[in-house]
Short mmCIF file of C-alpha atoms in Angstrom, two decimals:
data_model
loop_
_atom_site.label_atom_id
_atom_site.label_comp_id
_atom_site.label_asym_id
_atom_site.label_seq_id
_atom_site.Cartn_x
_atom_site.Cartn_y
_atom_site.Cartn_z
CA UNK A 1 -7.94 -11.03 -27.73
CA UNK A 2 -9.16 -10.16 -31.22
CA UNK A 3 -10.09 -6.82 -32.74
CA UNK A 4 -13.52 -7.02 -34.17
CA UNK A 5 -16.28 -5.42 -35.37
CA UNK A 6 -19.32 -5.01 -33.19
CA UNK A 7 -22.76 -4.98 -34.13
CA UNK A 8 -23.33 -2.38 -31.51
CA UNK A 9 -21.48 0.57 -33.04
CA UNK A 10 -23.02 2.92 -30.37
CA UNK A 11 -21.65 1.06 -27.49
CA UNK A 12 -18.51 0.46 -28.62
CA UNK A 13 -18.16 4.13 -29.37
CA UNK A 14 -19.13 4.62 -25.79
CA UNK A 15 -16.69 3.03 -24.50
CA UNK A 16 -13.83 4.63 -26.77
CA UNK A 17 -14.91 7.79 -25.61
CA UNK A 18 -15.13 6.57 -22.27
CA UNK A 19 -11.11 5.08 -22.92
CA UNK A 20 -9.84 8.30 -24.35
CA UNK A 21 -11.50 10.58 -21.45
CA UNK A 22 -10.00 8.63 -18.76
CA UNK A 23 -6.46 8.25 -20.90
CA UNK A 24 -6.54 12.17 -21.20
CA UNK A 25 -7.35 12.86 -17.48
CA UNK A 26 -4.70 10.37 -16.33
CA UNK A 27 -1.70 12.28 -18.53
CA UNK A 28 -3.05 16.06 -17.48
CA UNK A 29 -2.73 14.97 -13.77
CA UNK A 30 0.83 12.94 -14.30
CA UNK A 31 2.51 14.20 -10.92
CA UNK A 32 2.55 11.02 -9.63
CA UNK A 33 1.49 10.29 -6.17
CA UNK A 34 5.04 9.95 -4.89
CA UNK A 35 6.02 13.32 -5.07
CA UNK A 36 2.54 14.87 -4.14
CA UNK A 37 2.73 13.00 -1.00
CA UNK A 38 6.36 14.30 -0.19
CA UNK A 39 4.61 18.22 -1.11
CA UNK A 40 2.37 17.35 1.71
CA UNK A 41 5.01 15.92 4.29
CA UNK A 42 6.96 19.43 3.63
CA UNK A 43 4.12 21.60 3.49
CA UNK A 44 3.45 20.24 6.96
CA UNK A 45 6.48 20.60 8.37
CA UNK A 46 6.56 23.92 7.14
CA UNK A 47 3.16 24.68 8.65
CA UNK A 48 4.64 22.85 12.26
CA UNK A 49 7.91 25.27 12.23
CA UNK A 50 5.72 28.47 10.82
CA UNK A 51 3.75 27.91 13.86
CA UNK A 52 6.58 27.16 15.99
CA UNK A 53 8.31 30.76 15.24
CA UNK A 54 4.68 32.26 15.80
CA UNK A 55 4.38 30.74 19.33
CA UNK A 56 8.30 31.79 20.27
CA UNK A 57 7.09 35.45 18.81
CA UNK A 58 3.99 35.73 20.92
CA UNK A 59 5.23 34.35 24.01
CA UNK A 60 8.16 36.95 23.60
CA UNK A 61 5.84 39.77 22.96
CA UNK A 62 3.43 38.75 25.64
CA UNK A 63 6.30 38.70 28.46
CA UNK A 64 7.55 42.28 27.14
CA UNK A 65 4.27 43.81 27.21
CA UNK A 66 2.59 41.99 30.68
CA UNK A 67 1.24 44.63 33.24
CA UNK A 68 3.94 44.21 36.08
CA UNK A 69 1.36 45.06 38.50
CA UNK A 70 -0.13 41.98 37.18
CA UNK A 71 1.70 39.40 36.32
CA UNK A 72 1.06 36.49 34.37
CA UNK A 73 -0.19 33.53 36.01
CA UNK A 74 2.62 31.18 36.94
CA UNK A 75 0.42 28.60 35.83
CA UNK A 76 -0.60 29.69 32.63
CA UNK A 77 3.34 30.77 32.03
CA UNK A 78 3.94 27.08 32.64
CA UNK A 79 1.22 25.85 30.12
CA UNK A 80 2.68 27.99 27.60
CA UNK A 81 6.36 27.06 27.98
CA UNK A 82 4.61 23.17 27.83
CA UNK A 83 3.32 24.02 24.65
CA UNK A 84 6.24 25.59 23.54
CA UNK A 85 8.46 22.55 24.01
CA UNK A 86 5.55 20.13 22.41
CA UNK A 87 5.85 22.02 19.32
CA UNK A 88 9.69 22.41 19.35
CA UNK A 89 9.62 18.71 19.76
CA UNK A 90 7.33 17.65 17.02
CA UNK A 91 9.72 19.97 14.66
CA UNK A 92 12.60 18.19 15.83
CA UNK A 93 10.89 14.79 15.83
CA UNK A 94 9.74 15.42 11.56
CA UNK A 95 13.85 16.45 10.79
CA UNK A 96 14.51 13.36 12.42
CA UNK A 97 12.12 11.07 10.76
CA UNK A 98 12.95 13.00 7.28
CA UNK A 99 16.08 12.08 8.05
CA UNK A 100 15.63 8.06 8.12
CA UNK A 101 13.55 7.98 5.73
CA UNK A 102 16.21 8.98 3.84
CA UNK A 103 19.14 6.66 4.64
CA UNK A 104 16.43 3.74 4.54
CA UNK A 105 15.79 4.69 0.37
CA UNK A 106 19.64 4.81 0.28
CA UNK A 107 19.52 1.76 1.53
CA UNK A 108 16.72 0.15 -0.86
CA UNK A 109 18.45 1.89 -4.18
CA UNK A 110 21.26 -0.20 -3.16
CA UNK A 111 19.46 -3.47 -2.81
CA UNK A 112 17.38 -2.94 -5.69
CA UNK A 113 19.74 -1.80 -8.33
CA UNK A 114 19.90 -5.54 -8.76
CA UNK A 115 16.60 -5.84 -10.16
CA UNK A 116 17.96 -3.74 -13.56
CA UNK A 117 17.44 -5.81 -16.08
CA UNK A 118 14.34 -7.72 -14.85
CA UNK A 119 11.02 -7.91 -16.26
CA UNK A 120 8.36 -6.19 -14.36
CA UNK A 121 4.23 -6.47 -13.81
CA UNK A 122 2.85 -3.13 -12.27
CA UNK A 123 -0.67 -1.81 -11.70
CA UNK A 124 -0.45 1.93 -13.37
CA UNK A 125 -1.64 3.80 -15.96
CA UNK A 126 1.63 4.46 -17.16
CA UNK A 127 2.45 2.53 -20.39
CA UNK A 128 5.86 2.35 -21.53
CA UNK A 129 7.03 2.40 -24.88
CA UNK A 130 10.66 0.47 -24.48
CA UNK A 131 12.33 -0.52 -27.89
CA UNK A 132 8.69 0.30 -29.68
CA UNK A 133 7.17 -2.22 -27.84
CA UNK A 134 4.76 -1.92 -24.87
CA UNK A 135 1.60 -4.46 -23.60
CA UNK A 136 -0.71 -4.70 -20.90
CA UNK A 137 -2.94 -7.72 -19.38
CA UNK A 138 -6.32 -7.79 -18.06
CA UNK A 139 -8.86 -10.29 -17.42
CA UNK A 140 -12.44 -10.40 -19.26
CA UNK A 141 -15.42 -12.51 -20.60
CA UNK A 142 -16.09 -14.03 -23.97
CA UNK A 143 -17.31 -11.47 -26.26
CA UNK A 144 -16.84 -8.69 -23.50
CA UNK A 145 -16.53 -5.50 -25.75
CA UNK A 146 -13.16 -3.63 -24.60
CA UNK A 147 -11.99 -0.26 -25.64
CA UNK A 148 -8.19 0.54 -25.05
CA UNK A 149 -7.02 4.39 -25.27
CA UNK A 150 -3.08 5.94 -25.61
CA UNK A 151 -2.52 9.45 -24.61
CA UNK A 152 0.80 11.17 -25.05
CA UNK A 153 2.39 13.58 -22.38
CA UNK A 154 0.34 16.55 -23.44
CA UNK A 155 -2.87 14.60 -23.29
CA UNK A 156 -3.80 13.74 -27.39
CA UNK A 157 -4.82 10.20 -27.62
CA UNK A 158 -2.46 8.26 -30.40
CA UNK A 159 -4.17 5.27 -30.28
CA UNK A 160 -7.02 3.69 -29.74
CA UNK A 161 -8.98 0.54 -30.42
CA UNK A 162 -11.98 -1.35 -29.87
CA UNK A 163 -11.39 -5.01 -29.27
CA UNK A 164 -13.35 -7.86 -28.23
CA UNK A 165 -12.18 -9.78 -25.16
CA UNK A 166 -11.61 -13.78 -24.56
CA UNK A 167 -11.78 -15.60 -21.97
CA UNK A 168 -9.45 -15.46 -18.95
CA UNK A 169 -6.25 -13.21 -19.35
CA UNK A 170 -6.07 -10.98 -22.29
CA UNK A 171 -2.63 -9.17 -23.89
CA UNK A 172 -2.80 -6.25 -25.87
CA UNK A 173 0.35 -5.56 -27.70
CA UNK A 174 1.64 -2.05 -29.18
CA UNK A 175 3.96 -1.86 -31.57
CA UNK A 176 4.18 2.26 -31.21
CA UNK A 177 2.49 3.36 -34.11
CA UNK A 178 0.07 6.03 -33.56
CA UNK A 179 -3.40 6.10 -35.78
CA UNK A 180 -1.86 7.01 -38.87
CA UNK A 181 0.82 4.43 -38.66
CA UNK A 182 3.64 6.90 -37.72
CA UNK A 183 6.19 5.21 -35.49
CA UNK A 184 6.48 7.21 -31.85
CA UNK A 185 9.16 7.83 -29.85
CA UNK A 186 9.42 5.32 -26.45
CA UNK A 187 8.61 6.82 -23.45
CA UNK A 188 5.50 6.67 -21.08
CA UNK A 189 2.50 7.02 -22.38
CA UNK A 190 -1.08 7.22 -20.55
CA UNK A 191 -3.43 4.71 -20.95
CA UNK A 192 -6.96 3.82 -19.54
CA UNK A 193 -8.94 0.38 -20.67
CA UNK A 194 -12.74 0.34 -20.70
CA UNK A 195 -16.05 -2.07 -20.99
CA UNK A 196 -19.16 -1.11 -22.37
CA UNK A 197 -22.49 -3.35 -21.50
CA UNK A 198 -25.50 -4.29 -23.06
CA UNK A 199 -27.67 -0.90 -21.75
CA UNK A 200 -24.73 1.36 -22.57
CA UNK A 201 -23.17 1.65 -19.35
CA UNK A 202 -19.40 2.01 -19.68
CA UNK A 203 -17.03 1.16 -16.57
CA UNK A 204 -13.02 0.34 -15.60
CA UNK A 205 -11.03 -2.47 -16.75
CA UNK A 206 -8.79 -3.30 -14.30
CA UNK A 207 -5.19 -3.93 -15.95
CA UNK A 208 -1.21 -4.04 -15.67
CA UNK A 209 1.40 -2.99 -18.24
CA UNK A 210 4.45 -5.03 -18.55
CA UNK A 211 8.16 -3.48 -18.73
CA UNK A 212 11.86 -4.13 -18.41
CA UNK A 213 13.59 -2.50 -15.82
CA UNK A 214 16.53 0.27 -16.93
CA UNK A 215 17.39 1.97 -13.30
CA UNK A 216 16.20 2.47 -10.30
CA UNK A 217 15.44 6.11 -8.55
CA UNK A 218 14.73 7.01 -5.14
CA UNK A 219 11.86 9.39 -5.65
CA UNK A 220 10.92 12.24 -3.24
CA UNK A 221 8.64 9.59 -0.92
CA UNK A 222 9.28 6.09 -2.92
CA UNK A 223 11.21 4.42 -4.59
CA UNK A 224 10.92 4.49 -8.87
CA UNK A 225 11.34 1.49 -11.64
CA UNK A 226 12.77 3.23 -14.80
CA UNK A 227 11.51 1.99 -17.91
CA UNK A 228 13.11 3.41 -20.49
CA UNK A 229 12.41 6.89 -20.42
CA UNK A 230 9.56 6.02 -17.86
CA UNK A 231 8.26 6.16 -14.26
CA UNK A 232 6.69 3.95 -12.33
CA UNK A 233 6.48 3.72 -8.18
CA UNK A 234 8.09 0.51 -6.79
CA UNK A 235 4.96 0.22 -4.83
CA UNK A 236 3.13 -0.39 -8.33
CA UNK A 237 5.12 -2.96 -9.16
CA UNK A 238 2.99 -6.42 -9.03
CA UNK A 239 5.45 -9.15 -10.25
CA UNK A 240 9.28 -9.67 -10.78
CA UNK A 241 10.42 -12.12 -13.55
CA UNK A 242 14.42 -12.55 -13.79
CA UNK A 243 15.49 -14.21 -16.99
CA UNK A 244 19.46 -13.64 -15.21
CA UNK A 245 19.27 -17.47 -14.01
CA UNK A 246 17.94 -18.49 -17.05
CA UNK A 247 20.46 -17.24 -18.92
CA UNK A 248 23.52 -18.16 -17.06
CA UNK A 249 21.76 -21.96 -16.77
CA UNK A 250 21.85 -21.44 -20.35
CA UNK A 251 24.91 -20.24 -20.70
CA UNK A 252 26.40 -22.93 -18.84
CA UNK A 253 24.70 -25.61 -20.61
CA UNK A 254 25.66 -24.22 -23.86
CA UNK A 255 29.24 -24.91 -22.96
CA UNK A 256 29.04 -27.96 -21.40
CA UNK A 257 27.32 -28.96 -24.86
CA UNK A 258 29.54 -27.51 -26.88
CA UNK A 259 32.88 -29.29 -25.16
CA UNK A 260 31.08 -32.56 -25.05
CA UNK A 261 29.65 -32.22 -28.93
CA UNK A 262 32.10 -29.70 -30.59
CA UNK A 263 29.28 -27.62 -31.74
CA UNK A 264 28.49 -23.96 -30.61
CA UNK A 265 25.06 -23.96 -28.66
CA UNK A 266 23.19 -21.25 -26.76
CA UNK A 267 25.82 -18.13 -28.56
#
């Protein structure tokens, strides 16, 4: 992919607009879905046991203020208590299940504390600055007309530019530098990738940033790659590449060379 200049300024300005709207939406909305989902699960439970204290406080009330010349119905009594156990049971059941969930991501951090170190491919509009280096990948046309916006955590864009795409897969590389050529700090950074055609129309570039992995977090409903200083759902995640084997093949080699030749190799 090389940057160019297009003889349709106004549609490559679309389509940086387009690129820094959708760069600035995705950073003011950077909860990620992880932990919104996990809000839900509690905010339901919550609802479940609010409305399991409610029941228990009206079915009290109701027995200490029935009309002992007229009882309540033994049957409707029954339904009641019925009810009263089906909700007890679902609050019970949620613990539970919270519960598993939980030993199951203990479980998982373990396993995947192994991948630290690793190269990762993840679908996300998180872009992480690691070692003032970050790139994504997408695929596009000959001459397709690509615009590529950065936002920072506070939503201002720090770079942007218009590019025109090859053929097949396409890298973009960032070397950190905001529009004015000051060097940024690494972190995550939001970024959105856009196409402009002929009539004006702009649309989504589907894409994947690239990162090496740092940690490994259980988050509040998945599990979460560290890169660097950022966050991205394990779910995201796309592609693994482990350069470990490589290197101890390597490594080995080296000193099998080195014994056989009395030179240093692969230091």
């Amino acid at each position: 992919m090389t940057t160019t200049s297009s003889t349709s300024i106004a549609n490559e300005y679309k389509a940086l607009q387009a690129a820094e709207a959708s760069a600035k939406a995705s950073a003011n909305s950077s909860p990620s879905s992880s932990s919104s989902s996990s809000s839900s699960s509690v905010s339901s439970l919550n609802s479940l046991a609010n409305n399991y204290t409610s029941f228990l406080t009206l079915l009290t009330t109701q027995l200490q203020n029935q009309d002992p010349s007229s009882p309540m119905s033994s049957d409707t009594f029954t339904s009641e208590l019925v009810q009263f156990a089906s909700v007890e049971q679902q609050v019970s059941t949620n613990s539970k299940l919270d519960s598993l969930i939980s030993l199951n991501q203990d479980s998982q951090l373990s396993t995947d504390t192994a991948l630290v170190g690793d190269t990762i491919t993840a679908t996300s509009t998180t872009l992480p600055l690691q070692n003032s280096s970050a790139s994504l990948s997408f695929t596009g046309t000959s001459g397709e007309t690509v615009a590529i916006a950065v936002s920072n955590s506070s939503g201002t864009i720090v770079k942007d530019v218009v590019s025109t795409a090859s053929t097949g897969t396409n890298t973009w590389t960032w070397d950190g530098t905001d529009n004015n050529g000051n060097k940024l700090s690494d972190g995550g950074y939001s970024v959105s990738v856009k196409t402009v055609d002929s009539t004006g129309t702009t649309s989504d570039v589907p894409f994947s940033v690239t990162g090496t992995i740092t940690g490994i977090q259980k988050g509040s409903a998945d599990m979460l790659v560290q890169l660097g200083s950022a966050s991205i759902p394990m779910a995201n995640v796309t592609n693994v590449s482990s350069s470990k084997t490589s290197s101890s093949s390597s490594s080995s080699t080296g000193s099998s060379s080195s014994s056989s030749s009395g030179t240093t190799t692969g230091s």
